[in-house]
Amino acid sequence: MTNNNPIGLFDSGVGGTSIWTAIHELLPHEDTIYLADSKNAPYGQKSKEEIIALSIKNTEFLLNQNAKIIVVACNTATTNAIKELRAKFDVPFIGIEPAIKPAALNSQSHTIGILATQGTLNSELFHQTAEKYQDTKIIEQIGHGLVTLIENGEIESPEMNQLLHRYLEPMIDANVDYLVLGCSHYPYLIPQIQKIIPPHIKIIDSGEAVAKQTKKVLEEKVGLTNNPLKGKAVFYSNANPKVLSDILKNKYEVVQKDF
């Protein structure tokens, strides 16, 4: 089964490029279209109804670009809207949710930390997942302000460092041995996080697992490309495209488009 249409991805901004990178590394011949809805970032502070409406709008944009599969490269959008997206559209969706399972199963201290948006931590899907691991203490922390700083290109700012210390130190004191990054923006903070947490605390994000699931669904339901060349990557942003270009190390063109 062959399908040369592109993989579509959307996020509330630039963070989902961490998911795009994992998919591009695993499936380098696939064309991809990435949509950064930075104008409406962060999603974590919005109501469920707003998140669903934005997710529908983003999906329609990608389907109009002939996307064969939609990767919801945003934890908040996945945990609040993926059920509605699957009901509304006849296309496979790949979601991203906090990797609680591997952290809980491997934790020696039976205490893990999760840094995520308010929208993710308040979602029904997150609570359903967390309840499966009753013998693990989960230290939840809302990452207030982190996405906004990343979207403004202030990853290494003093403000960012102060916020990370404030959010991570209680987890260290609680003896966590795994830190789950529950937002696709947060992998870009790993270098700063590693300067704060002790080396025995392992950091988990969802990028590799999402890439593997995307490949599996393409193989089983949609079709992989037969293009022998490197896939074409198109990036759209409805806000300042420079931040997205910088995150991508200026290797790809970013098209500014209102949507």
PDB file of N, CA and C in Angstrom, residues 165-258:
ATOM      1  N   HIS A 165      13.443  26.434  38.202  1.00  0.00           N
ATOM      2  CA  HIS A 165      13.851  26.154  39.586  1.00  0.00           C
ATOM      3  C   HIS A 165      12.618  26.038  40.491  1.00  0.00           C
ATOM      4  N   ARG A 166      11.677  26.953  40.320  1.00  0.00           N
ATOM      5  CA  ARG A 166      10.471  26.957  41.158  1.00  0.00           C
ATOM      6  C   ARG A 166       9.653  25.682  40.945  1.00  0.00           C
ATOM      7  N   TYR A 167       9.568  25.210  39.701  1.00  0.00           N
ATOM      8  CA  TYR A 167       8.733  24.048  39.398  1.00  0.00           C
ATOM      9  C   TYR A 167       9.424  22.722  39.713  1.00  0.00           C
ATOM     10  N   LEU A 168      10.750  22.673  39.561  1.00  0.00           N
ATOM     11  CA  LEU A 168      11.465  21.396  39.678  1.00  0.00           C
ATOM     12  C   LEU A 168      11.947  21.095  41.095  1.00  0.00           C
ATOM     13  N   GLU A 169      12.286  22.112  41.854  1.00  0.00           N
ATOM     14  CA  GLU A 169      12.850  21.849  43.178  1.00  0.00           C
ATOM     15  C   GLU A 169      11.907  21.076  44.106  1.00  0.00           C
ATOM     16  N   PRO A 170      10.576  21.363  44.110  1.00  0.00           N
ATOM     17  CA  PRO A 170       9.680  20.525  44.933  1.00  0.00           C
ATOM     18  C   PRO A 170       9.669  19.061  44.485  1.00  0.00           C
ATOM     19  N   MET A 171       9.840  18.811  43.201  1.00  0.00           N
ATOM     20  CA  MET A 171       9.902  17.424  42.720  1.00  0.00           C
ATOM     21  C   MET A 171      11.166  16.735  43.219  1.00  0.00           C
ATOM     22  N   ILE A 172      12.280  17.472  43.177  1.00  0.00           N
ATOM     23  CA  ILE A 172      13.538  16.911  43.680  1.00  0.00           C
ATOM     24  C   ILE A 172      13.392  16.575  45.164  1.00  0.00           C
ATOM     25  N   ASP A 173      12.791  17.497  45.914  1.00  0.00           N
ATOM     26  CA  ASP A 173      12.576  17.284  47.362  1.00  0.00           C
ATOM     27  C   ASP A 173      11.655  16.101  47.627  1.00  0.00           C
ATOM     28  N   ALA A 174      10.755  15.824  46.692  1.00  0.00           N
ATOM     29  CA  ALA A 174       9.811  14.704  46.860  1.00  0.00           C
ATOM     30  C   ALA A 174      10.411  13.364  46.434  1.00  0.00           C
ATOM     31  N   ASN A 175      11.673  13.381  45.992  1.00  0.00           N
ATOM     32  CA  ASN A 175      12.395  12.157  45.640  1.00  0.00           C
ATOM     33  C   ASN A 175      11.883  11.489  44.356  1.00  0.00           C
ATOM     34  N   VAL A 176      11.499  12.295  43.369  1.00  0.00           N
ATOM     35  CA  VAL A 176      11.129  11.693  42.079  1.00  0.00           C
ATOM     36  C   VAL A 176      12.380  11.129  41.421  1.00  0.00           C
ATOM     37  N   ASP A 177      12.207  10.054  40.672  1.00  0.00           N
ATOM     38  CA  ASP A 177      13.340   9.554  39.885  1.00  0.00           C
ATOM     39  C   ASP A 177      13.041   9.577  38.382  1.00  0.00           C
ATOM     40  N   TYR A 178      11.831   9.989  38.010  1.00  0.00           N
ATOM     41  CA  TYR A 178      11.483  10.221  36.603  1.00  0.00           C
ATOM     42  C   TYR A 178      10.754  11.549  36.501  1.00  0.00           C
ATOM     43  N   LEU A 179      11.088  12.307  35.458  1.00  0.00           N
ATOM     44  CA  LEU A 179      10.396  13.552  35.152  1.00  0.00           C
ATOM     45  C   LEU A 179       9.761  13.406  33.778  1.00  0.00           C
ATOM     46  N   VAL A 180       8.440  13.458  33.743  1.00  0.00           N
ATOM     47  CA  VAL A 180       7.701  13.342  32.492  1.00  0.00           C
ATOM     48  C   VAL A 180       7.417  14.749  31.968  1.00  0.00           C
ATOM     49  N   LEU A 181       7.814  14.999  30.734  1.00  0.00           N
ATOM     50  CA  LEU A 181       7.533  16.285  30.095  1.00  0.00           C
ATOM     51  C   LEU A 181       6.209  16.149  29.356  1.00  0.00           C
ATOM     52  N   GLY A 182       5.175  16.791  29.896  1.00  0.00           N
ATOM     53  CA  GLY A 182       3.822  16.620  29.376  1.00  0.00           C
ATOM     54  C   GLY A 182       3.376  17.724  28.444  1.00  0.00           C
ATOM     55  N   CYS A 183       4.312  18.291  27.701  1.00  0.00           N
ATOM     56  CA  CYS A 183       3.998  19.312  26.704  1.00  0.00           C
ATOM     57  C   CYS A 183       5.067  19.220  25.635  1.00  0.00           C
ATOM     58  N   SER A 184       4.664  19.255  24.363  1.00  0.00           N
ATOM     59  CA  SER A 184       5.638  19.073  23.284  1.00  0.00           C
ATOM     60  C   SER A 184       6.620  20.236  23.177  1.00  0.00           C
ATOM     61  N   HIS A 185       6.321  21.368  23.824  1.00  0.00           N
ATOM     62  CA  HIS A 185       7.292  22.469  23.875  1.00  0.00           C
ATOM     63  C   HIS A 185       8.478  22.137  24.788  1.00  0.00           C
ATOM     64  N   TYR A 186       8.236  21.366  25.832  1.00  0.00           N
ATOM     65  CA  TYR A 186       9.201  21.243  26.920  1.00  0.00           C
ATOM     66  C   TYR A 186      10.509  20.523  26.574  1.00  0.00           C
ATOM     67  N   PRO A 187      10.559  19.616  25.583  1.00  0.00           N
ATOM     68  CA  PRO A 187      11.868  19.032  25.262  1.00  0.00           C
ATOM     69  C   PRO A 187      12.945  20.064  24.926  1.00  0.00           C
ATOM     70  N   TYR A 188      12.524  21.252  24.468  1.00  0.00           N
ATOM     71  CA  TYR A 188      13.510  22.293  24.187  1.00  0.00           C
ATOM     72  C   TYR A 188      14.121  22.875  25.457  1.00  0.00           C
ATOM     73  N   LEU A 189      13.563  22.508  26.609  1.00  0.00           N
ATOM     74  CA  LEU A 189      14.089  22.975  27.889  1.00  0.00           C
ATOM     75  C   LEU A 189      15.004  21.952  28.561  1.00  0.00           C
ATOM     76  N   ILE A 190      15.191  20.808  27.925  1.00  0.00           N
ATOM     77  CA  ILE A 190      15.978  19.732  28.561  1.00  0.00           C
ATOM     78  C   ILE A 190      17.377  20.195  28.984  1.00  0.00           C
ATOM     79  N   PRO A 191      18.122  20.954  28.160  1.00  0.00           N
ATOM     80  CA  PRO A 191      19.451  21.390  28.633  1.00  0.00           C
ATOM     81  C   PRO A 191      19.402  22.181  29.935  1.00  0.00           C
ATOM     82  N   GLN A 192      18.402  23.082  30.071  1.00  0.00           N
ATOM     83  CA  GLN A 192      18.278  23.848  31.316  1.00  0.00           C
ATOM     84  C   GLN A 192      17.823  22.971  32.475  1.00  0.00           C
ATOM     85  N   ILE A 193      16.877  22.071  32.182  1.00  0.00           N
ATOM     86  CA  ILE A 193      16.374  21.166  33.222  1.00  0.00           C
ATOM     87  C   ILE A 193      17.504  20.304  33.784  1.00  0.00           C
ATOM     88  N   GLN A 194      18.371  19.821  32.901  1.00  0.00           N
ATOM     89  CA  GLN A 194      19.458  18.937  33.346  1.00  0.00           C
ATOM     90  C   GLN A 194      20.464  19.656  34.244  1.00  0.00           C
ATOM     91  N   LYS A 195      20.509  20.980  34.152  1.00  0.00           N
ATOM     92  CA  LYS A 195      21.403  21.741  35.030  1.00  0.00           C
ATOM     93  C   LYS A 195      20.823  21.868  36.442  1.00  0.00           C
ATOM     94  N   ILE A 196      19.522  21.625  36.569  1.00  0.00           N
ATOM     95  CA  ILE A 196      18.830  21.814  37.852  1.00  0.00           C
ATOM     96  C   ILE A 196      18.621  20.495  38.592  1.00  0.00           C
ATOM     97  N   ILE A 197      18.214  19.456  37.866  1.00  0.00           N
ATOM     98  CA  ILE A 197      17.899  18.185  38.528  1.00  0.00           C
ATOM     99  C   ILE A 197      19.148  17.320  38.672  1.00  0.00           C
ATOM    100  N   PRO A 198      19.193  16.463  39.684  1.00  0.00           N
ATOM    101  CA  PRO A 198      20.331  15.551  39.820  1.00  0.00           C
ATOM    102  C   PRO A 198      20.360  14.534  38.687  1.00  0.00           C
ATOM    103  N   PRO A 199      21.532  14.002  38.375  1.00  0.00           N
ATOM    104  CA  PRO A 199      21.675  13.143  37.187  1.00  0.00           C
ATOM    105  C   PRO A 199      20.893  11.835  37.242  1.00  0.00           C
ATOM    106  N   HIS A 200      20.494  11.383  38.443  1.00  0.00           N
ATOM    107  CA  HIS A 200      19.771  10.109  38.506  1.00  0.00           C
ATOM    108  C   HIS A 200      18.310  10.233  38.049  1.00  0.00           C
ATOM    109  N   ILE A 201      17.792  11.470  37.974  1.00  0.00           N
ATOM    110  CA  ILE A 201      16.409  11.657  37.534  1.00  0.00           C
ATOM    111  C   ILE A 201      16.365  11.582  36.006  1.00  0.00           C
ATOM    112  N   LYS A 202      15.609  10.635  35.503  1.00  0.00           N
ATOM    113  CA  LYS A 202      15.511  10.437  34.058  1.00  0.00           C
ATOM    114  C   LYS A 202      14.362  11.284  33.491  1.00  0.00           C
ATOM    115  N   ILE A 203      14.604  11.868  32.330  1.00  0.00           N
ATOM    116  CA  ILE A 203      13.604  12.699  31.665  1.00  0.00           C
ATOM    117  C   ILE A 203      12.962  11.901  30.539  1.00  0.00           C
ATOM    118  N   ILE A 204      11.638  11.924  30.485  1.00  0.00           N
ATOM    119  CA  ILE A 204      10.905  11.208  29.435  1.00  0.00           C
ATOM    120  C   ILE A 204      10.008  12.176  28.681  1.00  0.00           C
ATOM    121  N   ASP A 205      10.094  12.137  27.341  1.00  0.00           N
ATOM    122  CA  ASP A 205       9.103  12.833  26.529  1.00  0.00           C
ATOM    123  C   ASP A 205       8.529  11.838  25.531  1.00  0.00           C
ATOM    124  N   SER A 206       7.560  12.266  24.742  1.00  0.00           N
ATOM    125  CA  SER A 206       6.764  11.323  23.953  1.00  0.00           C
ATOM    126  C   SER A 206       7.170  11.209  22.486  1.00  0.00           C
ATOM    127  N   GLY A 207       8.201  11.943  22.066  1.00  0.00           N
ATOM    128  CA  GLY A 207       8.524  12.033  20.652  1.00  0.00           C
ATOM    129  C   GLY A 207       8.739  10.711  19.947  1.00  0.00           C
ATOM    130  N   GLU A 208       9.600   9.865  20.487  1.00  0.00           N
ATOM    131  CA  GLU A 208       9.931   8.589  19.839  1.00  0.00           C
ATOM    132  C   GLU A 208       8.712   7.675  19.757  1.00  0.00           C
ATOM    133  N   ALA A 209       7.934   7.614  20.834  1.00  0.00           N
ATOM    134  CA  ALA A 209       6.739   6.757  20.845  1.00  0.00           C
ATOM    135  C   ALA A 209       5.718   7.224  19.815  1.00  0.00           C
ATOM    136  N   VAL A 210       5.548   8.547  19.669  1.00  0.00           N
ATOM    137  CA  VAL A 210       4.601   9.083  18.685  1.00  0.00           C
ATOM    138  C   VAL A 210       5.067   8.749  17.274  1.00  0.00           C
ATOM    139  N   ALA A 211       6.363   8.874  17.025  1.00  0.00           N
ATOM    140  CA  ALA A 211       6.903   8.561  15.697  1.00  0.00           C
ATOM    141  C   ALA A 211       6.660   7.089  15.344  1.00  0.00           C
ATOM    142  N   LYS A 212       6.898   6.201  16.282  1.00  0.00           N
ATOM    143  CA  LYS A 212       6.687   4.766  16.038  1.00  0.00           C
ATOM    144  C   LYS A 212       5.218   4.454  15.763  1.00  0.00           C
ATOM    145  N   GLN A 213       4.327   5.106  16.521  1.00  0.00           N
ATOM    146  CA  GLN A 213       2.897   4.885  16.327  1.00  0.00           C
ATOM    147  C   GLN A 213       2.453   5.433  14.966  1.00  0.00           C
ATOM    148  N   THR A 214       3.008   6.556  14.555  1.00  0.00           N
ATOM    149  CA  THR A 214       2.691   7.126  13.247  1.00  0.00           C
ATOM    150  C   THR A 214       3.086   6.161  12.141  1.00  0.00           C
ATOM    151  N   LYS A 215       4.277   5.604  12.231  1.00  0.00           N
ATOM    152  CA  LYS A 215       4.742   4.640  11.229  1.00  0.00           C
ATOM    153  C   LYS A 215       3.833   3.410  11.185  1.00  0.00           C
ATOM    154  N   LYS A 216       3.451   2.908  12.357  1.00  0.00           N
ATOM    155  CA  LYS A 216       2.603   1.717  12.451  1.00  0.00           C
ATOM    156  C   LYS A 216       1.255   1.943  11.769  1.00  0.00           C
ATOM    157  N   VAL A 217       0.627   3.081  12.055  1.00  0.00           N
ATOM    158  CA  VAL A 217      -0.685   3.380  11.468  1.00  0.00           C
ATOM    159  C   VAL A 217      -0.572   3.584   9.958  1.00  0.00           C
ATOM    160  N   LEU A 218       0.492   4.231   9.522  1.00  0.00           N
ATOM    161  CA  LEU A 218       0.691   4.409   8.074  1.00  0.00           C
ATOM    162  C   LEU A 218       0.835   3.055   7.390  1.00  0.00           C
ATOM    163  N   GLU A 219       1.628   2.174   7.981  1.00  0.00           N
ATOM    164  CA  GLU A 219       1.845   0.850   7.388  1.00  0.00           C
ATOM    165  C   GLU A 219       0.559   0.042   7.330  1.00  0.00           C
ATOM    166  N   GLU A 220      -0.248   0.134   8.388  1.00  0.00           N
ATOM    167  CA  GLU A 220      -1.420  -0.733   8.496  1.00  0.00           C
ATOM    168  C   GLU A 220      -2.670  -0.167   7.833  1.00  0.00           C
ATOM    169  N   LYS A 221      -2.800   1.169   7.771  1.00  0.00           N
ATOM    170  CA  LYS A 221      -4.085   1.739   7.358  1.00  0.00           C
ATOM    171  C   LYS A 221      -4.023   2.736   6.197  1.00  0.00           C
ATOM    172  N   VAL A 222      -2.902   3.390   6.018  1.00  0.00           N
ATOM    173  CA  VAL A 222      -2.881   4.538   5.111  1.00  0.00           C
ATOM    174  C   VAL A 222      -1.942   4.339   3.930  1.00  0.00           C
ATOM    175  N   GLY A 223      -0.753   3.870   4.210  1.00  0.00           N
ATOM    176  CA  GLY A 223       0.254   3.680   3.175  1.00  0.00           C
ATOM    177  C   GLY A 223       1.431   4.620   3.356  1.00  0.00           C
ATOM    178  N   LEU A 224       2.625   4.079   3.189  1.00  0.00           N
ATOM    179  CA  LEU A 224       3.857   4.856   3.223  1.00  0.00           C
ATOM    180  C   LEU A 224       4.166   5.380   1.829  1.00  0.00           C
ATOM    181  N   THR A 225       4.983   6.402   1.749  1.00  0.00           N
ATOM    182  CA  THR A 225       5.401   6.916   0.452  1.00  0.00           C
ATOM    183  C   THR A 225       6.366   5.939  -0.227  1.00  0.00           C
ATOM    184  N   ASN A 226       6.413   5.998  -1.544  1.00  0.00           N
ATOM    185  CA  ASN A 226       7.445   5.236  -2.269  1.00  0.00           C
ATOM    186  C   ASN A 226       8.508   6.188  -2.820  1.00  0.00           C
ATOM    187  N   ASN A 227       8.516   7.409  -2.292  1.00  0.00           N
ATOM    188  CA  ASN A 227       9.504   8.404  -2.699  1.00  0.00           C
ATOM    189  C   ASN A 227      10.884   7.990  -2.191  1.00  0.00           C
ATOM    190  N   PRO A 228      11.876   7.798  -3.092  1.00  0.00           N
ATOM    191  CA  PRO A 228      13.210   7.388  -2.648  1.00  0.00           C
ATOM    192  C   PRO A 228      14.056   8.561  -2.136  1.00  0.00           C
ATOM    193  N   LEU A 229      13.559   9.785  -2.327  1.00  0.00           N
ATOM    194  CA  LEU A 229      14.324  10.966  -1.946  1.00  0.00           C
ATOM    195  C   LEU A 229      13.903  11.464  -0.569  1.00  0.00           C
ATOM    196  N   LYS A 230      14.638  12.412  -0.048  1.00  0.00           N
ATOM    197  CA  LYS A 230      14.287  13.020   1.237  1.00  0.00           C
ATOM    198  C   LYS A 230      12.964  13.757   1.092  1.00  0.00           C
ATOM    199  N   GLY A 231      12.068  13.574   2.055  1.00  0.00           N
ATOM    200  CA  GLY A 231      10.757  14.188   1.990  1.00  0.00           C
ATOM    201  C   GLY A 231      10.809  15.704   2.085  1.00  0.00           C
ATOM    202  N   LYS A 232       9.821  16.351   1.509  1.00  0.00           N
ATOM    203  CA  LYS A 232       9.714  17.807   1.563  1.00  0.00           C
ATOM    204  C   LYS A 232       8.984  18.203   2.843  1.00  0.00           C
ATOM    205  N   ALA A 233       9.493  19.211   3.523  1.00  0.00           N
ATOM    206  CA  ALA A 233       8.881  19.689   4.770  1.00  0.00           C
ATOM    207  C   ALA A 233       8.422  21.124   4.579  1.00  0.00           C
ATOM    208  N   VAL A 234       7.142  21.366   4.867  1.00  0.00           N
ATOM    209  CA  VAL A 234       6.565  22.703   4.769  1.00  0.00           C
ATOM    210  C   VAL A 234       6.093  23.124   6.160  1.00  0.00           C
ATOM    211  N   PHE A 235       6.451  24.342   6.568  1.00  0.00           N
ATOM    212  CA  PHE A 235       6.095  24.841   7.891  1.00  0.00           C
ATOM    213  C   PHE A 235       5.277  26.126   7.744  1.00  0.00           C
ATOM    214  N   TYR A 236       4.151  26.185   8.463  1.00  0.00           N
ATOM    215  CA  TYR A 236       3.300  27.366   8.467  1.00  0.00           C
ATOM    216  C   TYR A 236       3.205  27.915   9.888  1.00  0.00           C
ATOM    217  N   SER A 237       3.214  29.233  10.004  1.00  0.00           N
ATOM    218  CA  SER A 237       2.999  29.890  11.288  1.00  0.00           C
ATOM    219  C   SER A 237       2.069  31.075  11.076  1.00  0.00           C
ATOM    220  N   ASN A 238       1.160  31.300  12.032  1.00  0.00           N
ATOM    221  CA  ASN A 238       0.268  32.460  11.929  1.00  0.00           C
ATOM    222  C   ASN A 238       0.693  33.585  12.879  1.00  0.00           C
ATOM    223  N   ALA A 239       1.933  33.504  13.380  1.00  0.00           N
ATOM    224  CA  ALA A 239       2.485  34.573  14.220  1.00  0.00           C
ATOM    225  C   ALA A 239       3.903  34.865  13.720  1.00  0.00           C
ATOM    226  N   ASN A 240       4.794  35.204  14.637  1.00  0.00           N
ATOM    227  CA  ASN A 240       6.168  35.544  14.249  1.00  0.00           C
ATOM    228  C   ASN A 240       6.903  34.305  13.728  1.00  0.00           C
ATOM    229  N   PRO A 241       7.182  34.232  12.421  1.00  0.00           N
ATOM    230  CA  PRO A 241       7.819  33.022  11.884  1.00  0.00           C
ATOM    231  C   PRO A 241       9.272  32.862  12.302  1.00  0.00           C
ATOM    232  N   LYS A 242       9.892  33.945  12.800  1.00  0.00           N
ATOM    233  CA  LYS A 242      11.313  33.869  13.163  1.00  0.00           C
ATOM    234  C   LYS A 242      11.557  32.875  14.293  1.00  0.00           C
ATOM    235  N   VAL A 243      10.637  32.824  15.270  1.00  0.00           N
ATOM    236  CA  VAL A 243      10.819  31.893  16.392  1.00  0.00           C
ATOM    237  C   VAL A 243      10.824  30.459  15.883  1.00  0.00           C
ATOM    238  N   LEU A 244       9.896  30.148  14.967  1.00  0.00           N
ATOM    239  CA  LEU A 244       9.847  28.806  14.393  1.00  0.00           C
ATOM    240  C   LEU A 244      11.105  28.536  13.568  1.00  0.00           C
ATOM    241  N   SER A 245      11.550  29.509  12.790  1.00  0.00           N
ATOM    242  CA  SER A 245      12.785  29.356  12.002  1.00  0.00           C
ATOM    243  C   SER A 245      13.983  29.093  12.902  1.00  0.00           C
ATOM    244  N   ASP A 246      14.055  29.828  14.012  1.00  0.00           N
ATOM    245  CA  ASP A 246      15.179  29.651  14.939  1.00  0.00           C
ATOM    246  C   ASP A 246      15.173  28.260  15.565  1.00  0.00           C
ATOM    247  N   ILE A 247      13.979  27.789  15.961  1.00  0.00           N
ATOM    248  CA  ILE A 247      13.852  26.441  16.547  1.00  0.00           C
ATOM    249  C   ILE A 247      14.341  25.391  15.545  1.00  0.00           C
ATOM    250  N   LEU A 248      14.051  25.635  14.261  1.00  0.00           N
ATOM    251  CA  LEU A 248      14.453  24.711  13.183  1.00  0.00           C
ATOM    252  C   LEU A 248      15.873  24.996  12.698  1.00  0.00           C
ATOM    253  N   LYS A 249      16.587  25.870  13.424  1.00  0.00           N
ATOM    254  CA  LYS A 249      17.961  26.253  13.096  1.00  0.00           C
ATOM    255  C   LYS A 249      18.078  26.796  11.667  1.00  0.00           C
ATOM    256  N   ASN A 250      17.003  27.441  11.211  1.00  0.00           N
ATOM    257  CA  ASN A 250      16.950  28.109   9.898  1.00  0.00           C
ATOM    258  C   ASN A 250      17.237  27.166   8.724  1.00  0.00           C
ATOM    259  N   LYS A 251      16.955  25.878   8.931  1.00  0.00           N
ATOM    260  CA  LYS A 251      17.181  24.899   7.859  1.00  0.00           C
ATOM    261  C   LYS A 251      15.997  24.792   6.908  1.00  0.00           C
ATOM    262  N   TYR A 252      14.838  25.313   7.327  1.00  0.00           N
ATOM    263  CA  TYR A 252      13.621  25.161   6.528  1.00  0.00           C
ATOM    264  C   TYR A 252      12.911  26.505   6.409  1.00  0.00           C
ATOM    265  N   GLU A 253      12.253  26.686   5.289  1.00  0.00           N
ATOM    266  CA  GLU A 253      11.476  27.904   5.101  1.00  0.00           C
ATOM    267  C   GLU A 253      10.192  27.827   5.937  1.00  0.00           C
ATOM    268  N   VAL A 254       9.850  28.930   6.569  1.00  0.00           N
ATOM    269  CA  VAL A 254       8.597  29.024   7.321  1.00  0.00           C
ATOM    270  C   VAL A 254       7.699  30.022   6.619  1.00  0.00           C
ATOM    271  N   VAL A 255       6.498  29.587   6.259  1.00  0.00           N
ATOM    272  CA  VAL A 255       5.531  30.429   5.562  1.00  0.00           C
ATOM    273  C   VAL A 255       4.608  31.065   6.585  1.00  0.00           C
ATOM    274  N   GLN A 256       4.551  32.398   6.600  1.00  0.00           N
ATOM    275  CA  GLN A 256       3.608  33.065   7.497  1.00  0.00           C
ATOM    276  C   GLN A 256       2.257  33.132   6.822  1.00  0.00           C
ATOM    277  N   LYS A 257       1.252  32.592   7.494  1.00  0.00           N
ATOM    278  CA  LYS A 257      -0.082  32.502   6.888  1.00  0.00           C
ATOM    279  C   LYS A 257      -1.129  32.641   7.974  1.00  0.00           C
ATOM    280  N   ASP A 258      -2.118  33.464   7.724  1.00  0.00           N
ATOM    281  CA  ASP A 258      -3.201  33.596   8.696  1.00  0.00           C
ATOM    282  C   ASP A 258      -4.209  32.470   8.482  1.00  0.00           C
TER     283      ASP A 258
END
